[in-house]
Short mmCIF file of C-alpha atoms and ligand atoms in Angstrom, two decimals:
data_model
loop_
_atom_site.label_atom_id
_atom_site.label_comp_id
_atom_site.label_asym_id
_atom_site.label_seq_id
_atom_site.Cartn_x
_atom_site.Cartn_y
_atom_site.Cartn_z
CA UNK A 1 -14.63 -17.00 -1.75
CA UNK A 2 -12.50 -20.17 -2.30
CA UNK A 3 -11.31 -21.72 0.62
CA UNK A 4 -7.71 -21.70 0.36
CA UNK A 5 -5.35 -19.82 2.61
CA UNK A 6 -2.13 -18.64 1.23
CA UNK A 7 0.57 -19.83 3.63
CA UNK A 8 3.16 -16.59 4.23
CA UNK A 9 6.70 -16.45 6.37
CA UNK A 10 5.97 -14.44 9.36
CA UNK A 11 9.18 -11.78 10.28
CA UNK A 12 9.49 -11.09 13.56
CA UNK A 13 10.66 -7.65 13.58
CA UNK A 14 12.09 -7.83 17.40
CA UNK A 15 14.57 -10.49 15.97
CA UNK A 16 18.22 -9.94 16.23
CA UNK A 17 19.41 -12.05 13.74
CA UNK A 18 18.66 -10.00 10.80
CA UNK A 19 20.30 -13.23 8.48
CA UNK A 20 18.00 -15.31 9.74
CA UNK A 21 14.49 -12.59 8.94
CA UNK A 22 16.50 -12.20 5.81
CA UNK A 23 16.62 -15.68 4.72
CA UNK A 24 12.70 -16.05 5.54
CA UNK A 25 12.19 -12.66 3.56
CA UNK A 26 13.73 -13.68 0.87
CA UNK A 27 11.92 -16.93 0.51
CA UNK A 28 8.35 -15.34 1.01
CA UNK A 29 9.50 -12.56 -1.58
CA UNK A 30 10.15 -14.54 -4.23
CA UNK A 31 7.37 -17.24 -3.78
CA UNK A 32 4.68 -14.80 -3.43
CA UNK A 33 5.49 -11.28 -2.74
CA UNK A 34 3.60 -11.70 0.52
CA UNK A 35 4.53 -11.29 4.14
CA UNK A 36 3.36 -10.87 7.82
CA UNK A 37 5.63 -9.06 10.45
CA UNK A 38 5.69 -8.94 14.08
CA UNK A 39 6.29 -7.64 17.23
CA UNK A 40 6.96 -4.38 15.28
CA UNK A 41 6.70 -1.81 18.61
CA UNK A 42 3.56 -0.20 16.92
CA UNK A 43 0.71 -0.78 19.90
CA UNK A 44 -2.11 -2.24 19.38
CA UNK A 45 -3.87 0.46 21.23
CA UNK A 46 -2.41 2.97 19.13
CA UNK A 47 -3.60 0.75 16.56
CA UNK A 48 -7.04 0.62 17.76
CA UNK A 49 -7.22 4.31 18.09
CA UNK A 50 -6.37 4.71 13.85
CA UNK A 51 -8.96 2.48 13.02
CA UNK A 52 -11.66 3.78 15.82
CA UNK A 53 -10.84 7.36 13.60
CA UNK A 54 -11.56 5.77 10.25
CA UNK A 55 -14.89 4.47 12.12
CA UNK A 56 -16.04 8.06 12.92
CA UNK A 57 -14.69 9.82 9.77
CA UNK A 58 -16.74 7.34 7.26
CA UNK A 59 -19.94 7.28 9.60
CA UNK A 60 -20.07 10.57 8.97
CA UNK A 61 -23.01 12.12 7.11
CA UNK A 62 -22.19 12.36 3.36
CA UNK A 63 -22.13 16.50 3.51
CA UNK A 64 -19.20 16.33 6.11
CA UNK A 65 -17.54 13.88 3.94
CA UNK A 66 -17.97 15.86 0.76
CA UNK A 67 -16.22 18.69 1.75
CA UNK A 68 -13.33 16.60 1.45
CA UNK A 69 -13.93 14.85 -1.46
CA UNK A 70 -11.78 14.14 -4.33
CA UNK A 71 -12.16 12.63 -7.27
CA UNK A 72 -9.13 11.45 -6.81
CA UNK A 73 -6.04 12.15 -4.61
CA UNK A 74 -6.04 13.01 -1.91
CA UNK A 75 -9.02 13.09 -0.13
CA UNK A 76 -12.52 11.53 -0.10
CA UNK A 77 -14.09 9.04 -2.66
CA UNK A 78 -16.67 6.01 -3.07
CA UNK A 79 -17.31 3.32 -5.08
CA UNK A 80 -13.99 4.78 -6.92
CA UNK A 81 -13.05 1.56 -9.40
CA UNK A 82 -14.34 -0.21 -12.69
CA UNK A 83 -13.79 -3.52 -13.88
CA UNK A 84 -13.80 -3.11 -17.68
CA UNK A 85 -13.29 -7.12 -17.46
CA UNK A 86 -16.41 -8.17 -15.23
CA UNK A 87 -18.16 -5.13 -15.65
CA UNK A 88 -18.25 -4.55 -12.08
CA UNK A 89 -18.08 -1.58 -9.63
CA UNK A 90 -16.22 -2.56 -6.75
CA UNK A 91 -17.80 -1.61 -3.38
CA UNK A 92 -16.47 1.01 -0.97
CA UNK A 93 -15.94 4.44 -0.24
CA UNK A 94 -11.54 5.49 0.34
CA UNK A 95 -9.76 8.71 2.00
CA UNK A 96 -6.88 8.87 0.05
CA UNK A 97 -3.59 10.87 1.98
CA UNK A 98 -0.62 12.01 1.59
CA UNK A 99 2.60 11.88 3.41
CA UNK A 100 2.10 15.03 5.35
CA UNK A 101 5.39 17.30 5.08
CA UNK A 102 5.79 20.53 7.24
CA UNK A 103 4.76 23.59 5.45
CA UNK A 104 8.57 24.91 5.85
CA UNK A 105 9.73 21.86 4.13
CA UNK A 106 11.49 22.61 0.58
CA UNK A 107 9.20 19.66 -0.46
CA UNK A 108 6.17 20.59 0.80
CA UNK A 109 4.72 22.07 -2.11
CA UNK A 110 6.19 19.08 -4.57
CA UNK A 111 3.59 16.67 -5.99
CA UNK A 112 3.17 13.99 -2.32
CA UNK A 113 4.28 16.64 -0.08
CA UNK A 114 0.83 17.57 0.93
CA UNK A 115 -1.34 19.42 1.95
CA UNK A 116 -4.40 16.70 2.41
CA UNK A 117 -7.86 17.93 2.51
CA UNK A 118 -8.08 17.29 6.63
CA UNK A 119 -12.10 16.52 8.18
CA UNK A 120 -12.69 20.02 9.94
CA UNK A 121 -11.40 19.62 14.13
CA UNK A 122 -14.59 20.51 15.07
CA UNK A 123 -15.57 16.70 13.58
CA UNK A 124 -12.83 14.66 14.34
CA UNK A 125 -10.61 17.00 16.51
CA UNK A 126 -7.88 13.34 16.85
CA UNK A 127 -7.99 12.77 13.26
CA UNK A 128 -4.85 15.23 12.11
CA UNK A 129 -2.86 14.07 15.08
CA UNK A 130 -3.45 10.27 14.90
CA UNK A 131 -2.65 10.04 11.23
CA UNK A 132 0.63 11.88 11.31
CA UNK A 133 1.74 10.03 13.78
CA UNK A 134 0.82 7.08 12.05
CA UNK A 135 2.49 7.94 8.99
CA UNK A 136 5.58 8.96 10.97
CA UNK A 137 5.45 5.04 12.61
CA UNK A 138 4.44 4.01 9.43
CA UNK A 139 7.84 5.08 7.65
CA UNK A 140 9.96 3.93 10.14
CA UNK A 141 8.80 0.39 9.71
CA UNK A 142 9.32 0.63 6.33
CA UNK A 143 13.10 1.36 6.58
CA UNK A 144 13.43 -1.29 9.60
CA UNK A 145 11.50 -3.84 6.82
CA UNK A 146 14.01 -2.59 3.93
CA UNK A 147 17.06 -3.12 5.85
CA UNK A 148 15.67 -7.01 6.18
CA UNK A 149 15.14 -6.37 2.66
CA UNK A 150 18.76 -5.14 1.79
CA UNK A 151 20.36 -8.20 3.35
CA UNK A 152 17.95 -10.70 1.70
CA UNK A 153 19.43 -9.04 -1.17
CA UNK A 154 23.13 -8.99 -0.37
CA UNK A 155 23.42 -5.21 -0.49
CA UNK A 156 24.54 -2.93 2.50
CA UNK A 157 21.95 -3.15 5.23
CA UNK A 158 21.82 0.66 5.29
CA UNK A 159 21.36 0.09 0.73
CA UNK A 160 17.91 1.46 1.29
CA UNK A 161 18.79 4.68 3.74
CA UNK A 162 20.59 6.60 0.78
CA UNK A 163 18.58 10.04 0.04
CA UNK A 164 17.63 9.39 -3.00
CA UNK A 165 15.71 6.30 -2.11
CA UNK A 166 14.24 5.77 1.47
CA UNK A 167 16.52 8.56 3.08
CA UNK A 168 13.79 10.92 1.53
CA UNK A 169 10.70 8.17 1.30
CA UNK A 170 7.59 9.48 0.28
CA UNK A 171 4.25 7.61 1.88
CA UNK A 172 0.75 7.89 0.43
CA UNK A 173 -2.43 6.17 1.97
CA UNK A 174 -5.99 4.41 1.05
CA UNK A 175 -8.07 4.13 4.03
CA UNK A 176 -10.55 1.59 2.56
CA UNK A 177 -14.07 1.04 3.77
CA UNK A 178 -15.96 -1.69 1.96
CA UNK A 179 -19.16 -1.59 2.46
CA UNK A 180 -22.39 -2.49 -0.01
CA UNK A 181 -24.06 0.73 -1.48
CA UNK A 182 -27.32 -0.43 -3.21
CA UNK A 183 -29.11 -3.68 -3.92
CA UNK A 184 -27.75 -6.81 -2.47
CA UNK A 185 -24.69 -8.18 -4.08
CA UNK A 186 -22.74 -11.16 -2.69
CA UNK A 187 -19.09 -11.83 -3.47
CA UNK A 188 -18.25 -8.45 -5.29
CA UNK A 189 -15.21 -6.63 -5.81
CA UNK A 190 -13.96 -4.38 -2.82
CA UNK A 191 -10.72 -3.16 -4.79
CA UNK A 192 -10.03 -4.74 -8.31
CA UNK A 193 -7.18 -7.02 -9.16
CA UNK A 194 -4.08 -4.91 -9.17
CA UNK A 195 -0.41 -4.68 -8.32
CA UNK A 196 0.81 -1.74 -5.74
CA UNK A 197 4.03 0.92 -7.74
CA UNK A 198 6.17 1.77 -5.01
CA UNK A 199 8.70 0.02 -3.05
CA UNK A 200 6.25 -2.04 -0.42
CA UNK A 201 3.27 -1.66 0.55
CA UNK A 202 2.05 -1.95 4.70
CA UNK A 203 -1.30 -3.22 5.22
CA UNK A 204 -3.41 -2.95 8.58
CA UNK A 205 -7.25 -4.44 8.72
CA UNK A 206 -9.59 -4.43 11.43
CA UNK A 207 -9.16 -8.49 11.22
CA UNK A 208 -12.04 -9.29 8.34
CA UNK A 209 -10.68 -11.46 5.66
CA UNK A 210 -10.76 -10.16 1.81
CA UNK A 211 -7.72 -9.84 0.72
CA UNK A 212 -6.47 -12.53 -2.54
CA UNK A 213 -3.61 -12.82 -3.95
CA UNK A 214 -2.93 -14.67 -7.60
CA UNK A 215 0.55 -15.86 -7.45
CA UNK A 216 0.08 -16.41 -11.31
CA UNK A 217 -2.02 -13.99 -13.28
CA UNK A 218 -2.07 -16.26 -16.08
CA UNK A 219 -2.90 -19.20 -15.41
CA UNK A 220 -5.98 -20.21 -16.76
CA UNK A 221 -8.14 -20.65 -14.36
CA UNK A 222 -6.45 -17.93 -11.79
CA UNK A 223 -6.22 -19.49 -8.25
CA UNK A 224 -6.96 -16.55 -5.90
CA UNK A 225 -6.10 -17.28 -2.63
CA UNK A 226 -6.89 -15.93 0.60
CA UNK A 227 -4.43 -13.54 2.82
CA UNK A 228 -5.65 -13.91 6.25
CA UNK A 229 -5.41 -11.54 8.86
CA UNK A 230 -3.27 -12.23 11.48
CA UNK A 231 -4.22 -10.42 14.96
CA UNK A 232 -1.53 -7.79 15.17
CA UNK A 233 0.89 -8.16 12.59
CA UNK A 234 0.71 -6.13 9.58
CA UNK A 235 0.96 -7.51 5.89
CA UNK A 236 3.57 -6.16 3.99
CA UNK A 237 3.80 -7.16 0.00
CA UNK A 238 6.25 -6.02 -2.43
CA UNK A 239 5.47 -3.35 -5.12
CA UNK A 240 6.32 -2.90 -8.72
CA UNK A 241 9.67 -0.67 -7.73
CA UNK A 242 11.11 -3.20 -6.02
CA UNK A 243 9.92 -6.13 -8.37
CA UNK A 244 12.30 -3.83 -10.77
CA UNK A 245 15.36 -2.92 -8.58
CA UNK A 246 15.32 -6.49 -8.07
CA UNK A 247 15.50 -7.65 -11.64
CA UNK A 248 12.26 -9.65 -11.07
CA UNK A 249 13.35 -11.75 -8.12
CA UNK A 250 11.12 -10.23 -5.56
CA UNK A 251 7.68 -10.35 -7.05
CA UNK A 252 4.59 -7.51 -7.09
CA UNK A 253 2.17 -10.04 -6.82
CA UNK A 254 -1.64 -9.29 -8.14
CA UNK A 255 -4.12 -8.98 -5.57
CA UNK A 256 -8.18 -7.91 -4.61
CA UNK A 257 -10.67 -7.78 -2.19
CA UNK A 258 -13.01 -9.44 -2.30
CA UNK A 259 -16.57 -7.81 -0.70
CA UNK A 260 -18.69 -10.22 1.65
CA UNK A 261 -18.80 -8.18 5.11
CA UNK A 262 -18.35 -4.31 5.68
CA UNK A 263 -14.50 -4.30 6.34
CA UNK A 264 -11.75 -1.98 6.88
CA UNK A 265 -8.48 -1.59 5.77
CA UNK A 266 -5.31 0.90 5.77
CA UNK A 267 -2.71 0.45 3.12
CA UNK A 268 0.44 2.72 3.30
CA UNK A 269 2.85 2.58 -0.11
CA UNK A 270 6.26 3.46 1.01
CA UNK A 271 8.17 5.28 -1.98
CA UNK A 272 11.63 6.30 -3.12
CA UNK A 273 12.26 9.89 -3.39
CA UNK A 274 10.90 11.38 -6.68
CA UNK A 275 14.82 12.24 -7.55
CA UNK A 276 15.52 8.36 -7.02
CA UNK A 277 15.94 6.18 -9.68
CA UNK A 278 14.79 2.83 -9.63
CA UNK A 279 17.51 0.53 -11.36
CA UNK A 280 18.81 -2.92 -11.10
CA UNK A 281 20.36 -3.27 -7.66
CA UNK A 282 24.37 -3.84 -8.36
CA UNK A 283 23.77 -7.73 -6.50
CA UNK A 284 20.81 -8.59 -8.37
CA UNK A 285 22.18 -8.61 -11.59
CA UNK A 286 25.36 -10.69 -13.51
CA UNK A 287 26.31 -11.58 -17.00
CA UNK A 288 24.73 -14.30 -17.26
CA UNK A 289 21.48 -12.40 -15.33
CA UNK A 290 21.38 -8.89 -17.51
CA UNK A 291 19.30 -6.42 -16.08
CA UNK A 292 15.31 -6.93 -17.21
CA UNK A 293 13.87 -3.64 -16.84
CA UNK A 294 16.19 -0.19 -18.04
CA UNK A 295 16.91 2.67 -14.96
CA UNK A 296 14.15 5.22 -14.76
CA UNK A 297 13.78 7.99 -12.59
CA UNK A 298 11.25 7.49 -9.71
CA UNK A 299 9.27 10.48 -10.90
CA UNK A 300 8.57 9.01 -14.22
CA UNK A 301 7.98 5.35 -13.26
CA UNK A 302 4.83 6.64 -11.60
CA UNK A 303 3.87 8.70 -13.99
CA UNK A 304 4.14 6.01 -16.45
CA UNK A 305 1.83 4.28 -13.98
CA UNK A 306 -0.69 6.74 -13.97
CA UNK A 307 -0.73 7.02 -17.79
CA UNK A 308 -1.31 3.32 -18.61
CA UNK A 309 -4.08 3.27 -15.66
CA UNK A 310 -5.57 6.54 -17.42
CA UNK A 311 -5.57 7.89 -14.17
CA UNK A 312 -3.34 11.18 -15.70
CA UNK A 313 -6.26 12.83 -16.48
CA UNK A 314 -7.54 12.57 -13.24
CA UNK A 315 -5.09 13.29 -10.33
CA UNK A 316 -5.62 15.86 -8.73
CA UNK A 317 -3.09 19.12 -8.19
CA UNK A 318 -1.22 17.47 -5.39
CA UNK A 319 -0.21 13.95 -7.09
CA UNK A 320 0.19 15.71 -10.32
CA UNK A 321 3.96 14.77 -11.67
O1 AKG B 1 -7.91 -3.81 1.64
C1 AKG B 1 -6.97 -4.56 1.40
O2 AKG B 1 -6.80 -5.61 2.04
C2 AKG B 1 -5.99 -4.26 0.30
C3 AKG B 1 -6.10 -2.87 -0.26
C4 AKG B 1 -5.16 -2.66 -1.41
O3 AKG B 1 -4.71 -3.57 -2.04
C5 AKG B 1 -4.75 -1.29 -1.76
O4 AKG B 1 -5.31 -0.32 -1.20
O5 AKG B 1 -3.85 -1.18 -2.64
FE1 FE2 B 2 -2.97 -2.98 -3.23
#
């Protein structure tokens, strides 16, 4: 792993001055996409709890874990990704989740409404419980982070709240374990250079580093360099929706992971609604700065994803657009 540590603004989430987390924001956003926040109100012992359930769910024998199993999302899955570049496998088994809404919800049975393929009670009997509440913590950070993000912006702080966007946010979840299957293999992949759709992306790790970012993809050679964990903040990067609605300001950096020690990791990708359409943002754009990308309806921005990933064929019933 090369030995250089990408420097990233910390936000301080219990802040008051929201011009000030703004400015900061702003600055990491458009440098590299990258952030850390704190003092966020999530505990760490709630914290400790989500990660001590990823512990038992992956320990478990590979029968239990099977029987939730998916190919692809949601549920179960190992060594899931293939570098046609390198010609590498990159190392790690994933659970893959949904945003879980009730069953009475009108959305429920939408593509991301759910249901995920739970571990049986009788296994984990916390695991249901401790992940809705921690995607029910995990959206409310992201609309306290987008209202930083609305002023860094110039937009209403409240820009973000509408229905269409993060009124009605959609979440979705890899639970990464990287861990080596087979022979001996220093240095591999964990997760293969790639840049996250939806509006941002949280990250939580059990504090092993991994994670690279490539502020520019290319440059020849690419200078990876190396997000480190930070003990209780989470890292928060900016995804391809918002590197849009932003007419490129705020950037969806590239990243990996690199594989060197069994690590694990829980990334949550906060989305618009599916109705939402993701369009310049009225402040980002001017006559002399025209929009760069065209309006396009959330729905089909990550289906287009899917479809130039060849992942279309693949997704399952539940992610299906
Ligand atoms: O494990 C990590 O640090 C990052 C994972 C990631 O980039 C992802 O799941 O999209
Ligand atoms: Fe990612």
């Amino acid at each position: 792993m090369e030995d250089h540590a990408a420097v990233l603004n910390t936000i301080d989430l219990s802040n008051h001055d929201i011009r000030q987390s703004a400015a900061l924001l702003k600055k990491a956003c458009a440098d590299s996409g990258f952030f850390y926040v704190i003092k966020h109100g999530i505990s760490e012992e709630f914290m400790n709890e989500v990660f001590s359930q990823a512990k038992k769910f992956f320990a478990l024998p590979e029968n239990e874990k099977m029987k939730v199993a998916c190919k692809n999302s949601p549920g179960y899955a190992k060594n899931l990704y293939f570098d046609q570049e390198t010609n590498q496998r990159s190392h790690g088994e994933i659970f893959r989740m949904i945003h879980e809404l009730p069953g009475s919800d009108q959305d429920a049975q939408k593509p991301f409404g759910g249901p995920n393929p739970w571990p049986s009670a009788d296994v984990l009997p916390a695991w249901k419980e401790t992940m809705l509440k921690y995607q029910q913590e995990m959206i409310n950070l992201g609309k306290a982070v987008a209202r930083i993000i609305a002023v860094a912006l110039d937009v209403n702080e409240d820009f973000f709240d509408q229905p269409n966007l993060l009124g009605n946010a959609l979440s979705y979840y890899n639970f990464n374990h990287y861990v080596q299957y087979g022979a001996s293999n220093k240095y591999t992949l964990g997760t293969l250079a790639h840049s996250d759709i939806f509006i941002i992306t949280i990250l939580a790790t059990n504090d092993v580093p991994g994670l690279q970012i490539c502020k520019n993809i290319d440059a020849n050679p690419r200078v990876w360099e190396n997000v480190l964990p930070l003990k209780g903040a989470f890292v928060i990067n900016i995804g391809d929706m918002l590197q849009w609605m932003s007419n490129g300001l705020f950037r969806s950096t590239k990243h990996r992971v690199l594989f060197r020690e069994e690590r694990y990791s829980l990334a949550c990708f906060v989305s618009p609604s599916l109705e939402g359409t993701i369009e310049c943002i009225p402040s980002c754009k001017s006559a002399e700065n025209p929009p760069k990308y065209p309006p396009i309806k959330c729905e089909k921005f990550i289906a287009n994803v899917y479809k130039k990933r060849g992942d279309d064929q693949n997704i399952s019933d539940h992610t299906k657009l």
